[in-house]
């Protein structure tokens, strides 16, 4: 039978998914040993099932990764077929060796996860889905970018004229898909990063002449710096700015930075357990359940 099993990083998707799929739902008991090591125990016996293991890997990425590895080994040992649903996949942005000698954390993580015998990996709006697929090797991989969910919430802006903005070249496919769903245009900002200092520069010329509402669509907002610099440029030119972001990490004073830069509304989906005040969270579980069925993962 199909069973959804939640790990401690589940942002609340597990029970919702189980409800939409008509599946059983189980959890893990988890604690830390006095020295900080992770202890996990299944609350009920789970064996011989098709398991959807739900774990978001933010915050406390390192603990979340270790929990995932322990749970995968355990569930496999108990004769289950396990698909890992990682709505937020940690360590995704270091997807290549930018400087010689750097670790490629995405590759290391996926090698470790896939060595546990996954039947499939499902991510939500992974930073670089092509790299995830490549590093996963022969394993089944599905990346869900819920543009329909965002488009539904953003449709009310259309009367004022909407342009979707990709904050960098890597975000252009996501922006194109949202623009197509909304039936509007999109533009791509050019971003370059100094490989040594990490300093980021944006070429904002493609934004000149925008009118109406600009919807910046990004995978992750961490410090808010990327979106704030784009929003300041646009609001200074009288363009209203809304933000659609899959993973609202909002580290430190990110929300304040975005508000000061003129971002009026923030739309996100519950891929991490953090809930940022003022952010409008859209429903992900029904969309995910539908896709899992269509793709034959359940
Ligand atoms: C970068 O390539 C990502 O897609 C995001 O744009 C970036 O991680 C956002 O980071 P921050 O909010 O710190 O500018």
PDB file of C-alpha atoms and ligand atoms in Angstrom:
ATOM      1  CA  UNK A   1       0.000   0.000   0.000  1.00  0.00           C
ATOM      2  CA  UNK A   2       0.969   3.637  -0.413  1.00  0.00           C
ATOM      3  CA  UNK A   3       2.108   5.358   2.761  1.00  0.00           C
ATOM      4  CA  UNK A   4       3.359   8.885   3.351  1.00  0.00           C
ATOM      5  CA  UNK A   5       6.035   9.064   6.045  1.00  0.00           C
ATOM      6  CA  UNK A   6       7.074  12.425   7.504  1.00  0.00           C
ATOM      7  CA  UNK A   7      10.546  13.220   8.769  1.00  0.00           C
ATOM      8  CA  UNK A   8      11.110  16.145  11.192  1.00  0.00           C
ATOM      9  CA  UNK A   9      11.693  18.584   8.301  1.00  0.00           C
ATOM     10  CA  UNK A  10       8.280  17.960   6.737  1.00  0.00           C
ATOM     11  CA  UNK A  11       6.757  21.439   6.303  1.00  0.00           C
ATOM     12  CA  UNK A  12       3.249  20.027   6.817  1.00  0.00           C
ATOM     13  CA  UNK A  13       2.971  18.525   3.339  1.00  0.00           C
ATOM     14  CA  UNK A  14       2.988  14.883   4.486  1.00  0.00           C
ATOM     15  CA  UNK A  15      -0.444  14.738   6.170  1.00  0.00           C
ATOM     16  CA  UNK A  16      -1.956  16.854   3.368  1.00  0.00           C
ATOM     17  CA  UNK A  17      -0.483  14.646   0.658  1.00  0.00           C
ATOM     18  CA  UNK A  18      -1.746  11.527   2.443  1.00  0.00           C
ATOM     19  CA  UNK A  19      -5.233  13.060   2.584  1.00  0.00           C
ATOM     20  CA  UNK A  20      -5.243  13.935  -1.127  1.00  0.00           C
ATOM     21  CA  UNK A  21      -3.880  10.512  -2.091  1.00  0.00           C
ATOM     22  CA  UNK A  22      -6.098   8.546   0.314  1.00  0.00           C
ATOM     23  CA  UNK A  23      -2.876   7.045   1.739  1.00  0.00           C
ATOM     24  CA  UNK A  24      -1.791   6.116   5.262  1.00  0.00           C
ATOM     25  CA  UNK A  25       0.459   8.567   7.130  1.00  0.00           C
ATOM     26  CA  UNK A  26       3.238   7.761   9.602  1.00  0.00           C
ATOM     27  CA  UNK A  27       5.902   9.729  11.412  1.00  0.00           C
ATOM     28  CA  UNK A  28       9.265   9.241  13.038  1.00  0.00           C
ATOM     29  CA  UNK A  29      10.137   9.840  16.660  1.00  0.00           C
ATOM     30  CA  UNK A  30      13.350  11.853  16.642  1.00  0.00           C
ATOM     31  CA  UNK A  31      15.731  13.101  19.297  1.00  0.00           C
ATOM     32  CA  UNK A  32      19.359  14.089  19.692  1.00  0.00           C
ATOM     33  CA  UNK A  33      21.858  12.128  21.735  1.00  0.00           C
ATOM     34  CA  UNK A  34      23.692  14.258  24.340  1.00  0.00           C
ATOM     35  CA  UNK A  35      26.594  14.714  21.909  1.00  0.00           C
ATOM     36  CA  UNK A  36      24.243  16.000  19.200  1.00  0.00           C
ATOM     37  CA  UNK A  37      23.960  12.855  17.061  1.00  0.00           C
ATOM     38  CA  UNK A  38      20.605  12.091  15.460  1.00  0.00           C
ATOM     39  CA  UNK A  39      18.317   9.287  16.736  1.00  0.00           C
ATOM     40  CA  UNK A  40      15.298   8.168  14.710  1.00  0.00           C
ATOM     41  CA  UNK A  41      12.635   5.531  15.314  1.00  0.00           C
ATOM     42  CA  UNK A  42       9.530   4.745  13.277  1.00  0.00           C
ATOM     43  CA  UNK A  43       6.465   5.344  15.438  1.00  0.00           C
ATOM     44  CA  UNK A  44       4.736   2.331  13.842  1.00  0.00           C
ATOM     45  CA  UNK A  45       6.028  -0.576  11.778  1.00  0.00           C
ATOM     46  CA  UNK A  46       6.275   0.307   8.098  1.00  0.00           C
ATOM     47  CA  UNK A  47       7.191  -2.605   5.856  1.00  0.00           C
ATOM     48  CA  UNK A  48       6.452  -3.752   2.336  1.00  0.00           C
ATOM     49  CA  UNK A  49       4.875  -0.395   1.437  1.00  0.00           C
ATOM     50  CA  UNK A  50       5.342   2.123  -1.348  1.00  0.00           C
ATOM     51  CA  UNK A  51       6.596   4.953   0.822  1.00  0.00           C
ATOM     52  CA  UNK A  52       6.653   8.656   0.027  1.00  0.00           C
ATOM     53  CA  UNK A  53       9.211   9.988   2.499  1.00  0.00           C
ATOM     54  CA  UNK A  54       8.730  13.730   3.029  1.00  0.00           C
ATOM     55  CA  UNK A  55      11.655  15.820   4.220  1.00  0.00           C
ATOM     56  CA  UNK A  56      12.435  19.461   3.572  1.00  0.00           C
ATOM     57  CA  UNK A  57      16.101  20.234   4.187  1.00  0.00           C
ATOM     58  CA  UNK A  58      15.907  23.752   5.666  1.00  0.00           C
ATOM     59  CA  UNK A  59      16.484  24.999   8.334  1.00  0.00           C
ATOM     60  CA  UNK A  60      19.201  22.909  10.078  1.00  0.00           C
ATOM     61  CA  UNK A  61      20.302  21.473   6.730  1.00  0.00           C
ATOM     62  CA  UNK A  62      22.946  19.146   8.190  1.00  0.00           C
ATOM     63  CA  UNK A  63      20.555  17.453  10.620  1.00  0.00           C
ATOM     64  CA  UNK A  64      17.930  17.155   7.874  1.00  0.00           C
ATOM     65  CA  UNK A  65      20.409  15.469   5.544  1.00  0.00           C
ATOM     66  CA  UNK A  66      21.503  12.963   8.197  1.00  0.00           C
ATOM     67  CA  UNK A  67      17.855  12.200   9.097  1.00  0.00           C
ATOM     68  CA  UNK A  68      17.152  11.526   5.421  1.00  0.00           C
ATOM     69  CA  UNK A  69      20.042   9.077   5.144  1.00  0.00           C
ATOM     70  CA  UNK A  70      19.105   7.228   8.347  1.00  0.00           C
ATOM     71  CA  UNK A  71      15.442   6.993   7.339  1.00  0.00           C
ATOM     72  CA  UNK A  72      16.182   5.781   3.816  1.00  0.00           C
ATOM     73  CA  UNK A  73      18.455   3.018   5.070  1.00  0.00           C
ATOM     74  CA  UNK A  74      15.879   1.940   7.662  1.00  0.00           C
ATOM     75  CA  UNK A  75      12.896   1.966   5.310  1.00  0.00           C
ATOM     76  CA  UNK A  76      14.779   0.020   2.665  1.00  0.00           C
ATOM     77  CA  UNK A  77      15.889  -2.545   5.229  1.00  0.00           C
ATOM     78  CA  UNK A  78      12.210  -3.032   6.148  1.00  0.00           C
ATOM     79  CA  UNK A  79      11.379  -3.942   2.549  1.00  0.00           C
ATOM     80  CA  UNK A  80       9.756  -0.704   1.431  1.00  0.00           C
ATOM     81  CA  UNK A  81      10.066   0.950  -1.965  1.00  0.00           C
ATOM     82  CA  UNK A  82      10.930   4.543  -1.110  1.00  0.00           C
ATOM     83  CA  UNK A  83      10.509   7.762  -3.081  1.00  0.00           C
ATOM     84  CA  UNK A  84      12.041  10.783  -1.335  1.00  0.00           C
ATOM     85  CA  UNK A  85      10.012  13.979  -1.591  1.00  0.00           C
ATOM     86  CA  UNK A  86      12.370  16.832  -0.783  1.00  0.00           C
ATOM     87  CA  UNK A  87      10.366  20.044  -1.294  1.00  0.00           C
ATOM     88  CA  UNK A  88      13.567  21.957  -0.503  1.00  0.00           C
ATOM     89  CA  UNK A  89      16.796  20.208  -1.449  1.00  0.00           C
ATOM     90  CA  UNK A  90      19.702  21.601   0.559  1.00  0.00           C
ATOM     91  CA  UNK A  91      23.194  22.200  -0.848  1.00  0.00           C
ATOM     92  CA  UNK A  92      21.755  22.751  -4.335  1.00  0.00           C
ATOM     93  CA  UNK A  93      23.414  26.016  -5.256  1.00  0.00           C
ATOM     94  CA  UNK A  94      26.977  24.660  -5.221  1.00  0.00           C
ATOM     95  CA  UNK A  95      26.325  22.625  -8.356  1.00  0.00           C
ATOM     96  CA  UNK A  96      29.783  22.980  -9.882  1.00  0.00           C
ATOM     97  CA  UNK A  97      33.397  23.743  -9.066  1.00  0.00           C
ATOM     98  CA  UNK A  98      33.434  27.525  -9.467  1.00  0.00           C
ATOM     99  CA  UNK A  99      37.013  27.665  -8.112  1.00  0.00           C
ATOM    100  CA  UNK A 100      39.468  24.767  -8.407  1.00  0.00           C
ATOM    101  CA  UNK A 101      39.383  22.558  -5.324  1.00  0.00           C
ATOM    102  CA  UNK A 102      35.848  23.448  -4.246  1.00  0.00           C
ATOM    103  CA  UNK A 103      33.534  20.662  -3.144  1.00  0.00           C
ATOM    104  CA  UNK A 104      30.429  20.206  -5.298  1.00  0.00           C
ATOM    105  CA  UNK A 105      27.923  19.779  -2.501  1.00  0.00           C
ATOM    106  CA  UNK A 106      24.972  18.908  -4.737  1.00  0.00           C
ATOM    107  CA  UNK A 107      26.897  15.982  -6.231  1.00  0.00           C
ATOM    108  CA  UNK A 108      28.009  14.711  -2.780  1.00  0.00           C
ATOM    109  CA  UNK A 109      24.475  14.906  -1.404  1.00  0.00           C
ATOM    110  CA  UNK A 110      22.901  13.094  -4.334  1.00  0.00           C
ATOM    111  CA  UNK A 111      25.548  10.381  -4.354  1.00  0.00           C
ATOM    112  CA  UNK A 112      24.829   9.725  -0.679  1.00  0.00           C
ATOM    113  CA  UNK A 113      21.032   9.744  -1.102  1.00  0.00           C
ATOM    114  CA  UNK A 114      21.036   7.544  -4.191  1.00  0.00           C
ATOM    115  CA  UNK A 115      23.337   4.994  -2.539  1.00  0.00           C
ATOM    116  CA  UNK A 116      20.424   4.273  -0.150  1.00  0.00           C
ATOM    117  CA  UNK A 117      18.348   2.719  -2.942  1.00  0.00           C
ATOM    118  CA  UNK A 118      15.775   5.412  -3.724  1.00  0.00           C
ATOM    119  CA  UNK A 119      13.033   4.464  -6.159  1.00  0.00           C
ATOM    120  CA  UNK A 120      12.582   8.144  -7.061  1.00  0.00           C
ATOM    121  CA  UNK A 121      13.532  11.647  -5.992  1.00  0.00           C
ATOM    122  CA  UNK A 122      10.947  14.410  -6.173  1.00  0.00           C
ATOM    123  CA  UNK A 123      12.021  18.022  -5.669  1.00  0.00           C
ATOM    124  CA  UNK A 124      10.100  21.278  -5.867  1.00  0.00           C
ATOM    125  CA  UNK A 125      11.684  23.951  -8.048  1.00  0.00           C
ATOM    126  CA  UNK A 126      15.251  22.701  -7.644  1.00  0.00           C
ATOM    127  CA  UNK A 127      17.898  25.352  -8.252  1.00  0.00           C
ATOM    128  CA  UNK A 128      19.428  23.412 -11.163  1.00  0.00           C
ATOM    129  CA  UNK A 129      17.217  20.426 -12.055  1.00  0.00           C
ATOM    130  CA  UNK A 130      19.520  19.338 -14.897  1.00  0.00           C
ATOM    131  CA  UNK A 131      22.414  18.978 -12.453  1.00  0.00           C
ATOM    132  CA  UNK A 132      20.220  17.076  -9.974  1.00  0.00           C
ATOM    133  CA  UNK A 133      19.232  14.639 -12.726  1.00  0.00           C
ATOM    134  CA  UNK A 134      22.830  14.233 -13.845  1.00  0.00           C
ATOM    135  CA  UNK A 135      24.247  13.627 -10.346  1.00  0.00           C
ATOM    136  CA  UNK A 136      21.418  11.271  -9.404  1.00  0.00           C
ATOM    137  CA  UNK A 137      22.472   8.951 -12.215  1.00  0.00           C
ATOM    138  CA  UNK A 138      20.011   6.276 -13.249  1.00  0.00           C
ATOM    139  CA  UNK A 139      17.469   7.001 -10.486  1.00  0.00           C
ATOM    140  CA  UNK A 140      14.008   8.358 -11.344  1.00  0.00           C
ATOM    141  CA  UNK A 141      13.750  12.130 -10.902  1.00  0.00           C
ATOM    142  CA  UNK A 142      10.838  14.561 -10.962  1.00  0.00           C
ATOM    143  CA  UNK A 143      11.179  18.325 -10.415  1.00  0.00           C
ATOM    144  CA  UNK A 144       7.898  20.114  -9.794  1.00  0.00           C
ATOM    145  CA  UNK A 145       7.696  23.819 -10.656  1.00  0.00           C
ATOM    146  CA  UNK A 146       4.151  24.741  -9.707  1.00  0.00           C
ATOM    147  CA  UNK A 147       3.664  27.605 -12.179  1.00  0.00           C
ATOM    148  CA  UNK A 148      -0.089  26.898 -12.308  1.00  0.00           C
ATOM    149  CA  UNK A 149      -0.319  27.485  -8.556  1.00  0.00           C
ATOM    150  CA  UNK A 150       1.501  30.834  -8.790  1.00  0.00           C
ATOM    151  CA  UNK A 151      -0.365  31.870 -11.951  1.00  0.00           C
ATOM    152  CA  UNK A 152      -3.722  31.319 -10.268  1.00  0.00           C
ATOM    153  CA  UNK A 153      -2.741  33.751  -7.488  1.00  0.00           C
ATOM    154  CA  UNK A 154      -1.221  36.330  -9.850  1.00  0.00           C
ATOM    155  CA  UNK A 155      -3.990  36.466 -12.453  1.00  0.00           C
ATOM    156  CA  UNK A 156      -5.654  39.448 -10.763  1.00  0.00           C
ATOM    157  CA  UNK A 157      -2.657  41.616 -11.757  1.00  0.00           C
ATOM    158  CA  UNK A 158      -3.164  40.978 -15.460  1.00  0.00           C
ATOM    159  CA  UNK A 159      -5.570  43.879 -16.008  1.00  0.00           C
ATOM    160  CA  UNK A 160      -2.756  46.308 -15.107  1.00  0.00           C
ATOM    161  CA  UNK A 161      -0.203  44.699 -17.425  1.00  0.00           C
ATOM    162  CA  UNK A 162       2.228  42.153 -16.001  1.00  0.00           C
ATOM    163  CA  UNK A 163       5.817  41.282 -16.880  1.00  0.00           C
ATOM    164  CA  UNK A 164       7.525  38.307 -15.252  1.00  0.00           C
ATOM    165  CA  UNK A 165      11.141  39.041 -14.284  1.00  0.00           C
ATOM    166  CA  UNK A 166      13.808  36.337 -14.077  1.00  0.00           C
ATOM    167  CA  UNK A 167      16.500  37.597 -11.655  1.00  0.00           C
ATOM    168  CA  UNK A 168      19.240  35.730 -13.522  1.00  0.00           C
ATOM    169  CA  UNK A 169      19.809  33.515 -16.547  1.00  0.00           C
ATOM    170  CA  UNK A 170      19.278  30.372 -14.458  1.00  0.00           C
ATOM    171  CA  UNK A 171      15.745  31.545 -13.652  1.00  0.00           C
ATOM    172  CA  UNK A 172      14.746  32.204 -17.257  1.00  0.00           C
ATOM    173  CA  UNK A 173      13.043  28.847 -17.938  1.00  0.00           C
ATOM    174  CA  UNK A 174      10.949  29.200 -14.776  1.00  0.00           C
ATOM    175  CA  UNK A 175       9.987  32.776 -15.782  1.00  0.00           C
ATOM    176  CA  UNK A 176       9.147  31.708 -19.333  1.00  0.00           C
ATOM    177  CA  UNK A 177       6.835  28.975 -18.020  1.00  0.00           C
ATOM    178  CA  UNK A 178       5.022  31.364 -15.653  1.00  0.00           C
ATOM    179  CA  UNK A 179       4.682  34.023 -18.359  1.00  0.00           C
ATOM    180  CA  UNK A 180       3.251  31.437 -20.731  1.00  0.00           C
ATOM    181  CA  UNK A 181       0.741  30.297 -18.106  1.00  0.00           C
ATOM    182  CA  UNK A 182      -0.268  33.919 -17.457  1.00  0.00           C
ATOM    183  CA  UNK A 183      -0.202  34.926 -21.129  1.00  0.00           C
ATOM    184  CA  UNK A 184       2.268  37.806 -20.600  1.00  0.00           C
ATOM    185  CA  UNK A 185       5.887  38.735 -21.393  1.00  0.00           C
ATOM    186  CA  UNK A 186       9.031  38.004 -19.403  1.00  0.00           C
ATOM    187  CA  UNK A 187      12.484  39.571 -19.188  1.00  0.00           C
ATOM    188  CA  UNK A 188      15.775  38.198 -17.892  1.00  0.00           C
ATOM    189  CA  UNK A 189      18.205  40.169 -15.709  1.00  0.00           C
ATOM    190  CA  UNK A 190      21.900  39.418 -16.230  1.00  0.00           C
ATOM    191  CA  UNK A 191      23.770  38.600 -13.039  1.00  0.00           C
ATOM    192  CA  UNK A 192      27.483  38.076 -12.568  1.00  0.00           C
ATOM    193  CA  UNK A 193      29.283  36.995  -9.431  1.00  0.00           C
ATOM    194  CA  UNK A 194      32.933  37.529  -8.530  1.00  0.00           C
ATOM    195  CA  UNK A 195      34.120  33.966  -7.953  1.00  0.00           C
ATOM    196  CA  UNK A 196      36.498  34.954  -5.157  1.00  0.00           C
ATOM    197  CA  UNK A 197      34.674  37.705  -3.215  1.00  0.00           C
ATOM    198  CA  UNK A 198      31.187  36.424  -4.051  1.00  0.00           C
ATOM    199  CA  UNK A 199      30.142  40.000  -4.900  1.00  0.00           C
ATOM    200  CA  UNK A 200      27.128  40.067  -7.229  1.00  0.00           C
ATOM    201  CA  UNK A 201      26.487  42.610  -9.995  1.00  0.00           C
ATOM    202  CA  UNK A 202      23.189  42.931 -11.878  1.00  0.00           C
ATOM    203  CA  UNK A 203      22.797  44.368 -15.377  1.00  0.00           C
ATOM    204  CA  UNK A 204      19.347  45.860 -15.106  1.00  0.00           C
ATOM    205  CA  UNK A 205      18.995  47.346 -18.623  1.00  0.00           C
ATOM    206  CA  UNK A 206      16.421  44.710 -19.677  1.00  0.00           C
ATOM    207  CA  UNK A 207      14.092  46.233 -17.054  1.00  0.00           C
ATOM    208  CA  UNK A 208      14.134  49.730 -18.604  1.00  0.00           C
ATOM    209  CA  UNK A 209      10.750  50.694 -19.970  1.00  0.00           C
ATOM    210  CA  UNK A 210       8.697  48.135 -17.995  1.00  0.00           C
ATOM    211  CA  UNK A 211       5.201  49.307 -17.085  1.00  0.00           C
ATOM    212  CA  UNK A 212       2.434  48.082 -14.780  1.00  0.00           C
ATOM    213  CA  UNK A 213       3.319  45.245 -12.418  1.00  0.00           C
ATOM    214  CA  UNK A 214       6.588  43.307 -12.423  1.00  0.00           C
ATOM    215  CA  UNK A 215       6.457  39.840 -10.894  1.00  0.00           C
ATOM    216  CA  UNK A 216       9.947  38.741  -9.915  1.00  0.00           C
ATOM    217  CA  UNK A 217       9.970  34.932  -9.982  1.00  0.00           C
ATOM    218  CA  UNK A 218      12.887  33.190  -8.259  1.00  0.00           C
ATOM    219  CA  UNK A 219      13.533  29.766  -6.780  1.00  0.00           C
ATOM    220  CA  UNK A 220      15.075  30.953  -3.491  1.00  0.00           C
ATOM    221  CA  UNK A 221      15.083  34.119  -1.451  1.00  0.00           C
ATOM    222  CA  UNK A 222      17.833  33.812   1.118  1.00  0.00           C
ATOM    223  CA  UNK A 223      19.189  37.216   2.225  1.00  0.00           C
ATOM    224  CA  UNK A 224      16.819  39.057  -0.123  1.00  0.00           C
ATOM    225  CA  UNK A 225      19.709  40.953  -1.755  1.00  0.00           C
ATOM    226  CA  UNK A 226      19.053  39.758  -5.317  1.00  0.00           C
ATOM    227  CA  UNK A 227      15.365  40.663  -5.382  1.00  0.00           C
ATOM    228  CA  UNK A 228      15.846  43.916  -3.403  1.00  0.00           C
ATOM    229  CA  UNK A 229      18.293  45.292  -5.956  1.00  0.00           C
ATOM    230  CA  UNK A 230      15.887  44.543  -8.820  1.00  0.00           C
ATOM    231  CA  UNK A 231      12.886  45.901  -6.898  1.00  0.00           C
ATOM    232  CA  UNK A 232      14.655  49.178  -5.976  1.00  0.00           C
ATOM    233  CA  UNK A 233      15.458  49.777  -9.635  1.00  0.00           C
ATOM    234  CA  UNK A 234      11.850  49.128 -10.686  1.00  0.00           C
ATOM    235  CA  UNK A 235      10.048  51.006  -7.915  1.00  0.00           C
ATOM    236  CA  UNK A 236      12.240  54.079  -8.586  1.00  0.00           C
ATOM    237  CA  UNK A 237      10.710  54.011 -12.100  1.00  0.00           C
ATOM    238  CA  UNK A 238       7.115  53.731 -10.871  1.00  0.00           C
ATOM    239  CA  UNK A 239       6.708  49.995 -11.504  1.00  0.00           C
ATOM    240  CA  UNK A 240       4.827  47.995  -8.864  1.00  0.00           C
ATOM    241  CA  UNK A 241       6.774  44.910  -7.771  1.00  0.00           C
ATOM    242  CA  UNK A 242       5.415  41.585  -6.537  1.00  0.00           C
ATOM    243  CA  UNK A 243       7.568  38.583  -5.703  1.00  0.00           C
ATOM    244  CA  UNK A 244       6.796  34.936  -6.374  1.00  0.00           C
ATOM    245  CA  UNK A 245       9.329  32.616  -4.756  1.00  0.00           C
ATOM    246  CA  UNK A 246       9.254  28.876  -4.243  1.00  0.00           C
ATOM    247  CA  UNK A 247      11.573  28.716  -1.223  1.00  0.00           C
ATOM    248  CA  UNK A 248      11.102  31.641   1.154  1.00  0.00           C
ATOM    249  CA  UNK A 249      14.112  31.129   3.457  1.00  0.00           C
ATOM    250  CA  UNK A 250      14.229  34.821   4.414  1.00  0.00           C
ATOM    251  CA  UNK A 251      17.472  34.773   6.370  1.00  0.00           C
ATOM    252  CA  UNK A 252      18.096  37.640   8.840  1.00  0.00           C
ATOM    253  CA  UNK A 253      16.458  40.921   7.807  1.00  0.00           C
ATOM    254  CA  UNK A 254      15.472  39.739   4.314  1.00  0.00           C
ATOM    255  CA  UNK A 255      11.818  40.709   4.739  1.00  0.00           C
ATOM    256  CA  UNK A 256      12.732  44.239   5.856  1.00  0.00           C
ATOM    257  CA  UNK A 257      15.126  44.579   2.907  1.00  0.00           C
ATOM    258  CA  UNK A 258      12.421  43.542   0.464  1.00  0.00           C
ATOM    259  CA  UNK A 259       9.812  45.828   1.981  1.00  0.00           C
ATOM    260  CA  UNK A 260      12.212  48.792   1.882  1.00  0.00           C
ATOM    261  CA  UNK A 261      13.014  48.082  -1.752  1.00  0.00           C
ATOM    262  CA  UNK A 262       9.305  48.376  -2.558  1.00  0.00           C
ATOM    263  CA  UNK A 263       8.180  44.751  -2.930  1.00  0.00           C
ATOM    264  CA  UNK A 264       4.423  45.011  -2.322  1.00  0.00           C
ATOM    265  CA  UNK A 265       3.316  41.366  -2.119  1.00  0.00           C
ATOM    266  CA  UNK A 266       5.192  38.110  -1.626  1.00  0.00           C
ATOM    267  CA  UNK A 267       3.711  34.788  -2.807  1.00  0.00           C
ATOM    268  CA  UNK A 268       5.284  31.496  -1.847  1.00  0.00           C
ATOM    269  CA  UNK A 269       4.521  27.810  -1.355  1.00  0.00           C
ATOM    270  CA  UNK A 270       5.105  25.796   1.829  1.00  0.00           C
ATOM    271  CA  UNK A 271       8.348  24.036   0.866  1.00  0.00           C
ATOM    272  CA  UNK A 272      10.080  24.817   4.172  1.00  0.00           C
ATOM    273  CA  UNK A 273       8.637  24.760   7.715  1.00  0.00           C
ATOM    274  CA  UNK A 274       9.396  28.477   8.245  1.00  0.00           C
ATOM    275  CA  UNK A 275       6.366  30.792   7.932  1.00  0.00           C
ATOM    276  CA  UNK A 276       7.273  34.417   7.260  1.00  0.00           C
ATOM    277  CA  UNK A 277       4.668  36.959   8.438  1.00  0.00           C
ATOM    278  CA  UNK A 278       3.053  38.812   5.544  1.00  0.00           C
ATOM    279  CA  UNK A 279       3.940  36.175   2.928  1.00  0.00           C
ATOM    280  CA  UNK A 280       0.954  34.620   1.135  1.00  0.00           C
ATOM    281  CA  UNK A 281       1.436  30.859   1.111  1.00  0.00           C
ATOM    282  CA  UNK A 282      -0.348  29.035  -1.697  1.00  0.00           C
ATOM    283  CA  UNK A 283      -1.517  25.423  -1.514  1.00  0.00           C
ATOM    284  CA  UNK A 284       0.999  22.925  -2.890  1.00  0.00           C
ATOM    285  CA  UNK A 285      -0.284  19.520  -1.741  1.00  0.00           C
ATOM    286  CA  UNK A 286      -3.214  19.090  -4.221  1.00  0.00           C
ATOM    287  CA  UNK A 287      -0.967  19.997  -7.165  1.00  0.00           C
ATOM    288  CA  UNK A 288       1.798  17.677  -5.958  1.00  0.00           C
ATOM    289  CA  UNK A 289      -0.603  14.785  -5.344  1.00  0.00           C
ATOM    290  CA  UNK A 290      -2.012  15.167  -8.872  1.00  0.00           C
ATOM    291  CA  UNK A 291       1.469  15.142 -10.427  1.00  0.00           C
ATOM    292  CA  UNK A 292       2.629  12.144  -8.390  1.00  0.00           C
ATOM    293  CA  UNK A 293      -0.377  10.229  -9.737  1.00  0.00           C
ATOM    294  CA  UNK A 294       0.095  11.413 -13.317  1.00  0.00           C
ATOM    295  CA  UNK A 295       3.795  10.465 -13.239  1.00  0.00           C
ATOM    296  CA  UNK A 296       3.011   7.026 -11.817  1.00  0.00           C
ATOM    297  CA  UNK A 297       5.076   7.641  -8.663  1.00  0.00           C
ATOM    298  CA  UNK A 298       2.058   6.506  -6.601  1.00  0.00           C
TER     299      UNK A 298
HETATM  300  C1  LIG B   1      20.687  32.251  -7.151  1.00  0.00           C
HETATM  301  O1  LIG B   1      21.154  31.813  -8.201  1.00  0.00           O
HETATM  302  C2  LIG B   1      19.317  31.920  -6.663  1.00  0.00           C
HETATM  303  O2  LIG B   1      18.458  31.563  -7.700  1.00  0.00           O
HETATM  304  C3  LIG B   1      18.729  33.076  -5.884  1.00  0.00           C
HETATM  305  O3  LIG B   1      18.527  34.180  -6.740  1.00  0.00           O
HETATM  306  C4  LIG B   1      19.643  33.481  -4.753  1.00  0.00           C
HETATM  307  O4  LIG B   1      20.046  32.347  -4.042  1.00  0.00           O
HETATM  308  C5  LIG B   1      18.953  34.454  -3.843  1.00  0.00           C
HETATM  309  O5  LIG B   1      19.822  34.745  -2.786  1.00  0.00           O
HETATM  310  P1  LIG B   1      19.667  36.096  -1.968  1.00  0.00           P
HETATM  311  O6  LIG B   1      18.234  36.204  -1.533  1.00  0.00           O
HETATM  312  O7  LIG B   1      20.614  35.912  -0.815  1.00  0.00           O
HETATM  313  O8  LIG B   1      20.073  37.220  -2.853  1.00  0.00           O
END
